[in-house]
Amino acid sequence: MQHVKSHQIFPQSTKGTKPFGNTKFFQIISNHANLRFRFTFAPTLKKTNKLIMKKTTVVSLALLGTLTLQAQSQQVDLDPVTVTSSLNAIKSSRTGRNLVIIKGEQFAQLPVNSIDELLRYIPGVEVQARGPQGAQSDIVLRGGTFQQVLVVVDGLRLNDPNTGHFSSYIPIAPSEIERIEVLKGASSAIYGSDAVGGVIHIITKTFASRGERRQISGQIGVGEYGLVNGQAGGFYSNGKTSFGAGMISNNSNGQLQRGTRGYFHNNTVSVSAAQHINDNLQVGIRSSFDHRDFAAQNFYTTFASDTASETVSTFWNQASVNYQKNRGKLSANIGYKSVEDEYYFNPVSIPNNNKSKLFQAIAAYEHRIGENSYLTGGGQFQNRKIASNDRGNHTVKQAAGFLVLNQSIGEGFRFNPAIRVDWDERAGTELVPQMALSYRKGMVQLRGAAGKTIRHADFTERYNNYNKALVTRGSIGNPDLKAERSFSYELGADLYASNNLRVAATYFQRNHNDLIDFVTTPYSDMPRKTNIVPTGTYALARNVSEVTTRGFETDLVFQKALAPAQNLLLMAGLVWLDSQTDETRDMFYVRSHAKFMTNFNVRYAYKGFAVAANGIYKNRAPRKAAAINAEVTKEYFVLNLVAEAAVYRQQVRLFVQADNILNTRYSDLLGSVMPGTWVMGGVKVNWSK
């Protein structure tokens, strides 16, 4: 009997856990000046009850509001330039969209250990984590499935052809990140498939460099459960030549789980360079390697026999050319991604081995028609491949052409129509339109957007368990899946109460046709019975006829220099969601998103001292799995804290950090229990010029 990995109701293929070995991935980092030592232990705390969780959430948000009201006005840019919403650089308030932008430097200032943990506390972003410190997380925006968020790195899509579970494996070291732009809502007219709930755009220092700049940073740490953590990075730019490189390594034996230890060895190395050939021409290249080896017990199933482990290796390469002269700007980007995934369900099983490849190219030409008008057009091509002992060997080609207009009328009104013709070798041709409007008068901005979105099925949804000789239970792919289609619209308002404070509120609705989800299906209704049995229990990938998701979100971003040597940063968000479907059979991903969620980051610095906190509260549909004594509780609250003090100027700082300080026992997805309290301490160094 064989099982195959796909989702969390049924088992998939199989892999025994690996013994922990001493990691020597970054021994050379010990010679660098920038080090961070982390000592980790897990003291026992009494579990906080639901009432305290709620009160803590309220108190936290009230405190943040009080800090905001006490601040004095000062010039801080909360309306930064963005390239995500319309491909050309414009102020975020002119896009007609709700965007949240976080600087890369905040990774080192907040209590987070990996990029997916940083995303978890960005307002409005729901990260459904299966394991700590980059093991695996699903990214959700506005109640979509995890496949409906597109992750982009410097203009190129990162989403893997095999499965959306790999979208959080971002092959960039944190030290290389200039900023992260989160665009919420429909974006398929510009980006194509997967940009349904929104877009996460990682923009790096090398590809966005302007002027002279030098920076070196690093950290290393050890702790309980064989913890060995490290980060290092450097960036150099003289205005013409830019070079960046970095690494991050998170390693541990792991805490004891039901059937194994939750070990992880997650390592990323990236290097990039850019050159201004002359005043008009710039070229850039990047290469990176990401390797993650982790315990995956009950990541995808709820069976007691699941003691899984998984290894995912990613090579990422990209190149860009930009030429600008007079009123025109031409850009071309190519990328190649190769991923090998090996998954064992338990020590006696045959592993799934999946090798996926993605080649992509995109070219765009931006022309300034007038002072208030920009027109951008371009084309995109993708070649997606997989070679798998479970899913078989397949290739799909995709191509598209798009046109985007940015037009201003008068002082405050702007509209941004876009249209895309998208062709998929299996799904055919789609016409995808979109429109965004905005009007700003003084401190208030009104905005609205509407558009069609599409998503093509990945190889797991089409072919999961197809290449096995016999499958007695599990998730089954469906080659005949149609493309998802939906229409989304939103209305919102932004208040720029001062130069330091922005508050956004948005109502949105998305009406789906043919949404793809795994649905419990009896043997008699299975379209293919070649390798299944009448007594089996199966979930079939199906097009659900109709799903409507509506919601309301608020974002608050505040940044302020309160007085000499005092600074306050605050980001907070709240999301309410409701999804309705006419499907009566049990589904999984559609109903897994939070119904209510609030998350926040706050950091206060005074001279050489700083304290920061982030937290998240979720209310969602509860689930239970008696076989493994697991549950998704109706609600949970997690709070993380870090305090640091400078010991040499501002370059060397000691810190103490506590993750999950309330020792909340929780799971984002059924069976994947997240760690309890972790207390850490160490030293970090940063130098810049």
XYZ file of C-alpha atoms in Angstrom:
689
model
C 0.000 0.000 0.000
C 1.379 3.421 -0.950
C 0.383 6.871 0.185
C 1.227 10.199 -1.393
C 1.750 13.674 0.021
C -0.876 16.269 -0.794
C -2.936 17.647 2.084
C -3.852 17.163 5.679
C -6.824 14.818 5.594
C -5.167 11.755 4.072
C -1.624 10.305 4.122
C 0.709 10.594 1.234
C 4.079 9.071 0.472
C 6.589 8.194 3.148
C 9.998 8.835 4.741
C 11.650 7.798 7.983
C 13.077 10.399 10.300
C 16.760 11.128 10.085
C 19.118 11.194 13.058
C 20.466 14.555 14.028
C 23.996 15.288 12.915
C 26.386 18.097 13.756
C 25.846 20.931 11.303
C 28.966 22.626 9.910
C 27.185 24.663 7.298
C 28.513 28.030 8.413
C 31.686 27.511 10.457
C 33.387 30.294 8.523
C 30.939 32.799 9.958
C 32.788 32.659 13.298
C 35.525 34.788 11.741
C 33.151 37.680 11.026
C 32.791 40.660 13.315
C 28.999 40.502 13.432
C 27.853 37.661 15.680
C 24.709 36.773 17.538
C 24.678 34.147 20.284
C 21.326 32.617 21.101
C 20.799 30.435 24.174
C 17.485 28.643 24.025
C 15.581 26.783 26.656
C 11.942 25.982 27.252
C 10.758 26.692 30.773
C 7.408 25.376 31.806
C 4.609 27.928 32.138
C 0.963 27.423 33.015
C -1.204 27.433 29.943
C -3.147 30.664 29.669
C -6.884 30.194 29.322
C -9.008 31.640 26.545
C -10.230 34.550 28.636
C -6.684 35.726 29.341
C -5.859 35.381 25.636
C -8.697 37.696 24.722
C -7.837 40.206 27.438
C -4.175 40.192 26.446
C -5.132 40.923 22.846
C -7.328 43.830 23.864
C -4.720 45.240 26.252
C -2.006 44.969 23.594
C -4.026 46.842 20.989
C -5.124 49.431 23.530
C -1.496 50.049 24.485
C -0.561 50.492 20.846
C -3.369 53.000 20.390
C -2.231 54.930 23.492
C 1.324 55.155 22.177
C -0.033 56.490 18.908
C -2.142 59.215 20.548
C 0.746 60.436 22.680
C 3.077 60.940 19.727
C 3.900 64.277 18.141
C 3.861 64.833 14.380
C 7.113 64.543 12.450
C 8.001 63.965 8.802
C 8.136 60.194 8.156
C 7.331 58.661 4.756
C 4.313 56.374 5.124
C 3.451 56.776 1.433
C 6.479 55.081 -0.157
C 7.063 54.333 -3.806
C 5.885 50.862 -4.870
C 6.399 48.827 -8.025
C 4.110 45.910 -7.200
C 0.634 47.169 -8.091
C 1.282 48.413 -11.624
C 4.911 47.480 -12.487
C 6.059 51.110 -12.683
C 7.229 53.125 -9.685
C 4.460 55.249 -8.163
C 3.419 56.352 -4.684
C 1.360 53.710 -2.893
C -1.494 56.208 -2.335
C -1.927 56.499 -6.117
C -2.419 52.800 -6.812
C -6.036 52.444 -5.680
C -4.927 49.355 -3.750
C -4.245 48.391 -0.149
C -0.512 47.828 0.276
C 1.603 47.192 3.355
C 5.348 47.758 3.000
C 7.921 46.609 5.566
C 11.642 47.351 5.407
C 14.135 44.514 5.350
C 16.032 45.945 8.313
C 13.062 45.175 10.545
C 13.875 41.459 10.316
C 16.744 42.005 12.779
C 14.689 44.298 15.032
C 11.705 42.024 15.698
C 11.398 38.625 17.449
C 11.460 36.462 14.302
C 13.839 33.731 13.099
C 12.899 33.234 9.423
C 11.235 35.159 6.605
C 7.946 33.265 6.924
C 7.847 34.258 10.616
C 8.289 37.909 9.605
C 5.384 37.593 7.144
C 3.241 36.078 9.918
C 3.104 39.422 11.734
C 2.562 41.740 8.751
C -0.961 43.221 9.022
C -3.540 41.161 7.152
C -1.200 38.285 6.218
C -2.210 34.871 7.568
C 0.678 32.402 7.755
C -0.394 28.850 8.547
C 2.814 27.406 9.998
C 3.526 23.685 10.207
C 6.905 24.022 11.888
C 9.267 26.621 13.380
C 12.088 28.646 11.867
C 11.326 28.079 8.198
C 10.357 24.386 8.220
C 7.149 24.991 6.259
C 4.340 27.553 6.140
C 1.353 28.274 3.898
C 0.645 31.937 3.079
C -2.980 33.120 2.920
C -4.383 36.527 1.928
C -8.036 37.524 2.220
C -9.259 33.999 2.877
C -7.875 32.399 -0.253
C -6.200 29.009 -0.368
C -2.430 28.834 0.025
C -2.070 28.377 -3.757
C -3.829 31.718 -4.332
C -0.982 33.938 -3.136
C 1.792 34.767 -5.582
C 5.319 35.277 -4.197
C 7.587 37.431 -6.379
C 11.339 38.084 -6.059
C 12.556 41.184 -7.928
C 9.798 40.855 -10.524
C 9.957 37.067 -11.069
C 7.410 34.587 -9.712
C 8.637 32.125 -7.092
C 5.613 29.749 -6.838
C 6.621 26.180 -7.578
C 4.899 24.120 -10.331
C 4.642 21.129 -7.963
C 2.818 22.597 -4.967
C 1.989 25.867 -3.231
C 3.366 24.421 0.027
C 6.811 25.586 -1.132
C 5.845 29.259 -1.595
C 7.355 30.236 1.776
C 10.760 28.797 0.799
C 12.089 32.186 -0.269
C 15.710 31.663 -1.447
C 16.967 35.043 -0.242
C 19.007 35.811 2.877
C 17.305 38.402 5.118
C 20.350 40.692 4.861
C 19.668 41.074 1.118
C 16.083 42.326 1.505
C 15.471 46.024 0.855
C 11.714 45.831 1.476
C 8.699 43.536 1.275
C 5.588 44.863 -0.484
C 2.310 43.095 0.295
C -0.435 43.824 -2.249
C -3.819 42.583 -1.053
C -6.468 41.535 -3.543
C -6.847 40.561 -7.189
C -3.703 40.991 -9.294
C -4.048 38.407 -12.084
C -4.332 41.063 -14.817
C -0.678 41.924 -14.203
C 0.828 38.759 -12.738
C -1.382 35.968 -14.086
C -2.128 32.695 -12.317
C -1.952 32.469 -8.492
C -2.314 36.224 -7.806
C -5.862 35.774 -6.459
C -5.635 36.728 -2.778
C -2.677 39.011 -3.415
C 1.059 39.300 -4.050
C 4.082 39.119 -1.721
C 6.904 40.978 -3.493
C 10.458 40.659 -2.109
C 12.651 43.506 -3.390
C 16.383 43.189 -2.763
C 19.049 45.797 -2.143
C 21.142 44.868 -5.163
C 18.306 45.183 -7.677
C 16.939 48.363 -6.052
C 20.225 50.061 -5.151
C 20.588 53.822 -5.504
C 23.657 55.787 -4.406
C 26.572 54.756 -2.214
C 25.989 52.334 0.612
C 27.939 49.783 2.675
C 26.664 47.361 5.270
C 27.862 44.253 7.117
C 25.775 42.211 9.556
C 25.858 38.799 11.156
C 24.716 36.629 14.025
C 25.263 33.168 15.415
C 23.671 31.273 18.267
C 23.453 27.999 20.149
C 20.914 26.567 22.534
C 18.908 23.670 23.885
C 17.907 20.749 21.593
C 21.190 21.124 19.680
C 20.227 24.582 18.402
C 22.794 26.144 16.043
C 21.615 29.347 14.365
C 23.499 31.813 12.234
C 23.068 34.770 9.907
C 25.564 36.890 8.001
C 25.427 39.314 5.123
C 27.036 42.215 3.393
C 26.119 44.832 0.813
C 28.270 47.265 -1.157
C 27.309 49.942 -3.655
C 29.351 52.849 -5.011
C 26.484 54.189 -7.089
C 27.424 52.179 -10.178
C 28.420 48.728 -8.951
C 26.380 46.857 -6.355
C 27.126 43.546 -4.683
C 25.201 41.651 -2.021
C 25.587 38.283 -0.327
C 24.097 36.612 2.691
C 23.124 33.453 4.504
C 20.730 32.220 7.160
C 20.940 28.894 8.977
C 18.463 27.474 11.516
C 19.315 24.034 12.956
C 18.058 21.986 15.891
C 17.549 18.409 17.109
C 14.016 19.547 17.832
C 11.627 19.074 20.705
C 10.151 15.635 21.339
C 6.966 15.003 19.353
C 4.470 12.139 19.341
C 6.560 9.758 17.257
C 9.852 11.534 16.618
C 11.746 14.748 17.304
C 10.854 17.964 15.476
C 14.323 18.540 14.052
C 15.130 21.084 11.349
C 18.184 22.090 9.315
C 17.131 25.041 7.158
C 19.891 26.853 5.254
C 19.901 29.557 2.581
C 22.820 31.216 0.760
C 22.337 33.955 -1.839
C 24.629 36.237 -3.836
C 23.798 39.025 -6.283
C 25.447 41.773 -8.325
C 24.315 44.723 -10.446
C 26.154 47.129 -12.703
C 25.196 50.471 -14.231
C 26.904 50.156 -17.607
C 26.125 53.804 -18.287
C 23.457 56.357 -17.381
C 20.839 54.390 -19.331
C 21.709 50.703 -18.975
C 21.758 48.483 -15.881
C 22.228 44.710 -15.593
C 21.816 42.444 -12.581
C 22.238 38.764 -11.683
C 21.427 36.562 -8.683
C 22.091 32.960 -7.702
C 20.998 31.216 -4.526
C 20.685 27.811 -2.913
C 18.098 26.854 -0.314
C 18.165 23.492 1.514
C 15.596 22.459 4.135
C 15.670 19.123 5.960
C 13.017 18.806 8.662
C 10.701 16.514 10.586
C 7.290 16.598 8.884
C 5.208 14.498 11.260
C 1.503 15.087 10.524
C 2.285 18.005 8.225
C -0.068 16.466 5.633
C -1.920 13.621 7.361
C -3.643 12.830 10.650
C -2.530 9.181 10.953
C -0.648 7.798 13.974
C 1.674 5.940 11.583
C 2.891 9.280 10.211
C 6.419 9.990 11.472
C 7.388 11.793 8.281
C 10.468 13.775 7.332
C 11.171 15.813 4.229
C 14.062 17.388 2.349
C 13.566 20.235 -0.139
C 16.468 21.691 -2.144
C 16.030 24.765 -4.340
C 18.360 26.393 -6.870
C 17.294 29.889 -7.928
C 18.915 31.958 -10.687
C 17.774 35.211 -12.275
C 19.077 37.978 -14.497
C 17.727 41.395 -15.419
C 18.435 44.113 -17.967
C 16.985 47.625 -17.707
C 17.372 50.354 -20.299
C 15.911 53.820 -19.801
C 16.115 56.831 -22.089
C 13.947 59.898 -22.491
C 10.306 58.835 -22.000
C 10.808 55.081 -22.322
C 12.027 52.276 -20.081
C 12.601 48.708 -21.253
C 13.129 45.840 -18.811
C 13.750 42.139 -19.356
C 14.000 39.419 -16.693
C 14.692 35.712 -16.968
C 14.691 33.122 -14.212
C 15.350 29.434 -13.692
C 14.242 27.486 -10.617
C 14.968 23.827 -9.853
C 13.461 22.036 -6.827
C 14.004 18.486 -5.570
C 11.588 17.254 -2.910
C 12.025 13.939 -1.091
C 9.349 12.906 1.376
C 9.158 9.811 3.623
C 5.910 8.945 5.416
C 7.670 6.643 7.911
C 10.934 4.643 8.114
C 9.624 1.608 6.180
C 8.016 3.438 3.282
C 9.205 4.210 -0.234
C 9.889 7.943 -0.551
C 8.187 10.290 -2.950
C 10.780 11.988 -5.119
C 9.620 15.028 -7.065
C 11.852 17.153 -9.286
C 10.224 20.313 -10.598
C 11.651 22.994 -12.871
C 10.447 26.448 -13.835
C 11.870 28.599 -16.615
C 10.345 32.044 -17.014
C 10.938 35.218 -18.982
C 9.186 38.562 -18.814
C 9.732 41.735 -20.821
C 7.980 45.072 -20.338
C 8.151 48.508 -21.908
C 7.022 51.576 -19.977
C 6.323 54.807 -21.869
C 5.554 58.160 -20.313
C 2.825 59.586 -22.505
C 2.648 62.842 -20.557
C 3.257 64.292 -17.130
C 0.270 62.424 -15.718
C 0.121 59.325 -17.886
C 2.188 56.119 -18.122
C 1.515 53.111 -20.359
C 3.218 49.768 -19.718
C 2.968 46.728 -21.967
C 4.749 43.411 -22.019
C 4.815 39.677 -22.420
C 5.536 36.672 -20.222
C 6.467 33.031 -20.846
C 6.731 30.018 -18.521
C 7.803 26.430 -19.024
C 6.817 24.217 -16.062
C 8.078 20.642 -15.643
C 7.941 17.780 -13.149
C 9.576 14.353 -12.975
C 8.115 12.267 -10.147
C 7.777 8.639 -9.069
C 4.360 9.617 -7.676
C 2.979 12.219 -10.119
C 4.727 11.108 -13.314
C 6.509 13.270 -15.887
C 4.689 16.315 -17.274
C 5.354 19.642 -18.987
C 3.061 22.653 -19.310
C 3.763 25.893 -21.180
C 2.147 29.243 -20.427
C 2.315 32.627 -22.169
C 0.662 36.000 -21.717
C 0.546 39.589 -22.888
C -0.529 42.505 -20.696
C -1.172 46.250 -20.833
C -1.347 48.640 -17.848
C -2.281 52.348 -17.833
C -1.543 54.769 -14.981
C -3.483 57.982 -15.498
C -3.879 61.042 -13.236
C -6.630 63.632 -13.630
C -6.169 66.828 -11.698
C -4.563 66.866 -8.275
C -6.152 63.888 -6.581
C -7.868 61.472 -9.000
C -6.087 58.497 -10.551
C -7.235 55.394 -12.371
C -5.266 52.271 -13.315
C -6.875 49.882 -15.807
C -5.062 46.696 -16.816
C -5.810 43.823 -19.156
C -4.105 40.500 -19.759
C -4.477 37.729 -22.333
C -3.328 34.537 -20.627
C -2.734 31.245 -22.448
C -2.171 27.893 -20.716
C -1.363 24.741 -22.690
C -3.966 22.736 -20.759
C -6.534 25.329 -19.684
C -6.685 27.451 -22.845
C -6.960 31.221 -23.210
C -8.364 33.701 -20.679
C -9.042 37.430 -20.936
C -8.303 39.007 -17.545
C -9.320 42.670 -16.952
C -8.796 44.821 -13.858
C -9.488 48.420 -12.777
C -8.301 50.434 -9.767
C -9.405 53.972 -8.831
C -8.250 56.401 -6.151
C -9.007 59.929 -5.054
C -7.104 61.827 -2.396
C -8.113 65.090 -0.777
C -5.977 66.292 2.091
C -5.572 63.574 4.718
C -8.233 61.246 3.249
C -7.950 58.866 0.318
C -10.818 56.890 -1.187
C -10.069 53.882 -3.382
C -11.718 51.006 -5.165
C -10.710 48.108 -7.364
C -12.358 45.314 -9.309
C -11.037 42.569 -11.508
C -11.034 39.001 -12.696
C -8.582 36.458 -11.301
C -7.465 33.032 -12.505
C -5.425 30.135 -11.167
C -4.216 27.052 -12.998
C -3.939 23.751 -11.127
C -0.462 22.676 -10.011
C 1.000 19.219 -10.650
C -0.023 17.905 -7.227
C -3.657 18.830 -7.825
C -3.610 17.206 -11.263
C -1.564 14.065 -10.706
C -1.191 13.259 -7.011
C -1.093 9.457 -6.462
C -1.391 8.831 -10.205
C 1.865 6.958 -10.652
C 1.414 4.505 -7.751
C 0.523 0.868 -8.428
C -2.048 0.745 -5.625
C -3.568 3.441 -3.402
C -5.936 2.251 -0.674
C -6.608 5.699 0.781
C -5.347 9.219 0.272
C -5.616 12.275 -1.928
C -6.102 11.777 -5.642
C -5.239 14.274 -8.365
C -7.499 15.143 -11.270
C -5.978 15.886 -14.712
C -9.297 17.299 -15.939
C -9.385 20.220 -13.509
C -10.489 23.499 -15.040
C -8.796 26.788 -14.210
C -10.157 28.664 -11.220
C -11.998 31.850 -12.144
C -13.218 34.554 -9.814
C -14.296 38.166 -9.770
C -13.079 40.372 -6.932
C -13.926 43.882 -5.867
C -13.038 46.125 -2.953
C -13.805 49.556 -1.528
C -11.547 51.288 0.949
C -10.421 54.484 2.604
C -7.080 55.621 4.018
C -6.517 58.258 6.651
C -3.135 59.975 6.744
C -3.686 61.556 10.160
C -0.158 62.955 10.189
C 3.123 62.389 8.435
C 3.636 59.509 10.851
C 0.310 57.645 10.871
C -1.692 55.800 8.224
C -4.930 53.950 8.951
C -6.575 51.888 6.185
C -9.977 50.199 6.074
C -11.170 47.951 3.236
C -14.259 45.890 2.439
C -13.717 43.144 -0.146
C -15.596 40.300 -1.799
C -14.478 37.497 -4.107
C -16.914 35.293 -6.055
C -15.316 32.021 -7.172
C -16.288 29.642 -9.925
C -14.504 26.278 -10.242
C -12.329 26.802 -7.167
C -10.012 23.813 -6.662
C -10.028 21.917 -3.370
C -9.699 18.327 -2.176
C -13.183 16.973 -1.442
C -14.103 13.686 0.246
C -15.385 11.498 -2.601
C -16.797 7.917 -2.588
C -15.244 5.256 -4.809
C -18.292 5.211 -7.095
C -17.769 8.904 -7.990
C -14.044 8.656 -8.662
C -13.315 9.421 -12.357
C -10.322 7.034 -12.477
C -10.299 3.671 -10.699
C -7.090 2.183 -12.121
C -5.094 2.052 -8.872
C -7.743 2.507 -6.144
C -10.001 0.018 -4.323
C -13.769 0.042 -3.582
C -13.155 -0.011 0.190
C -10.762 2.945 0.108
C -11.297 6.428 1.532
C -10.313 9.216 -0.848
C -10.253 12.960 -1.315
C -10.424 14.003 -4.957
C -9.157 17.314 -6.329
C -12.326 18.905 -7.673
C -13.646 22.163 -9.075
C -16.072 23.418 -6.418
C -18.841 25.162 -8.301
C -19.246 28.318 -6.206
C -17.430 29.893 -3.244
C -18.029 33.444 -2.016
C -15.576 35.082 0.385
C -16.283 38.483 1.870
C -14.410 40.359 4.535
C -13.249 43.553 6.153
C -9.683 44.532 7.032
C -8.017 47.435 8.819
C -4.313 48.282 8.863
C -2.454 50.730 11.048
C 1.125 51.832 10.372
C 2.839 54.320 12.663
C 6.460 55.428 12.790
C 7.699 58.292 14.921
C 10.757 59.920 16.417
C 9.167 60.904 19.737
C 12.102 62.951 21.007
C 15.877 62.999 20.573
C 17.116 59.384 20.624
C 13.557 57.957 20.919
C 11.732 56.062 18.141
C 8.498 54.116 17.936
C 7.364 51.729 15.178
C 3.927 50.142 15.096
C 2.178 47.944 12.528
C -1.166 46.348 13.377
C -3.966 44.723 11.414
C -7.396 43.188 11.859
C -9.248 40.934 9.414
C -12.797 39.537 9.516
C -13.676 36.862 6.931
C -16.636 34.714 5.903
C -16.628 32.040 3.168
C -19.758 30.332 1.865
C -20.003 27.472 -0.641
C -22.698 25.301 -2.202
C -20.456 22.206 -1.779
C -22.018 19.920 0.848
C -19.172 17.406 1.062
C -16.189 17.841 3.388
C -13.535 20.206 2.047
C -10.216 21.271 3.501
C -8.448 24.401 2.306
C -11.497 26.600 1.754
C -12.507 26.291 5.410
C -9.044 26.450 6.983
C -8.567 30.233 7.010
C -9.165 32.301 10.145
C -12.595 33.872 10.509
C -11.134 36.649 12.629
C -7.470 37.574 12.977
C -5.453 40.408 14.458
C -1.664 40.699 14.408
C 0.868 43.395 15.248
C 4.506 44.476 15.502
C 5.675 47.207 17.886
C 9.197 48.440 18.667
C 10.320 51.231 20.992
C 13.940 52.428 21.102
C 15.551 54.889 23.491
C 19.239 55.639 23.035
C 20.971 52.254 23.359
C 17.928 50.336 24.588
C 15.083 48.808 22.539
C 12.124 46.540 23.224
C 9.920 44.906 20.584
C 6.898 42.628 20.559
C 4.745 40.904 17.992
C 1.628 38.840 18.416
C -1.283 37.199 16.678
C -4.813 36.230 17.661
C -6.904 33.865 15.508
C -10.486 32.658 15.666
C -11.306 29.841 13.224
C -13.311 26.667 12.732
C -12.182 24.003 15.248
C -11.107 20.527 14.123
C -10.007 17.353 15.923
C -8.078 14.175 15.093
C -8.595 11.625 17.865
C -6.066 9.137 16.428
C -3.158 11.479 17.202
C -4.806 13.480 20.016
C -4.596 16.642 17.938
C -6.908 19.597 17.493
C -7.210 22.991 15.902
C -8.679 25.057 18.716
C -11.335 27.662 18.041
C -8.928 30.438 19.029
C -5.396 31.132 20.183
C -3.123 34.045 21.053
C 0.681 34.012 20.694
C 2.956 36.771 21.987
C 6.715 37.167 21.380
C 9.065 39.656 23.068
C 12.646 40.836 22.595
C 14.724 43.382 24.526
C 18.185 44.575 23.568
C 20.842 46.971 24.827
C 23.895 48.429 23.100
C 27.248 47.574 24.651
C 29.496 49.227 22.034
C 28.044 52.294 20.348
C 25.021 51.076 18.382
C 26.954 48.347 16.597
C 27.159 45.623 19.267
C 23.956 44.802 21.145
C 22.976 42.211 23.744
C 19.450 40.817 23.605
C 16.985 38.548 25.397
C 14.065 37.070 23.461
C 11.041 34.973 24.417
C 8.934 33.328 21.690
C 5.404 32.246 22.626
C 5.878 33.723 26.068
C 2.403 32.558 27.187
C 3.309 28.944 26.324
C 0.199 28.626 24.158
C -0.389 25.143 22.762
C -1.647 25.660 19.225
C -1.688 24.401 15.652
C -2.426 26.364 12.497
C -3.126 23.107 10.634
C -4.451 19.917 12.183
C -1.688 17.683 13.557
C 1.198 20.149 13.194
C 1.792 21.268 16.792
C 3.865 24.442 17.120
C 6.524 24.892 19.847
C 5.819 26.247 23.323
C 7.844 28.929 25.094
C 11.415 29.459 23.900
C 13.658 31.913 25.756
C 16.767 33.100 23.922
C 19.658 35.443 24.554
C 22.719 36.614 22.706
C 24.611 39.381 20.969
C 24.334 40.883 17.487
C 26.468 43.324 15.551
C 25.626 45.624 12.654
C 27.800 48.121 10.777
C 26.693 50.425 7.996
C 27.962 53.502 6.198
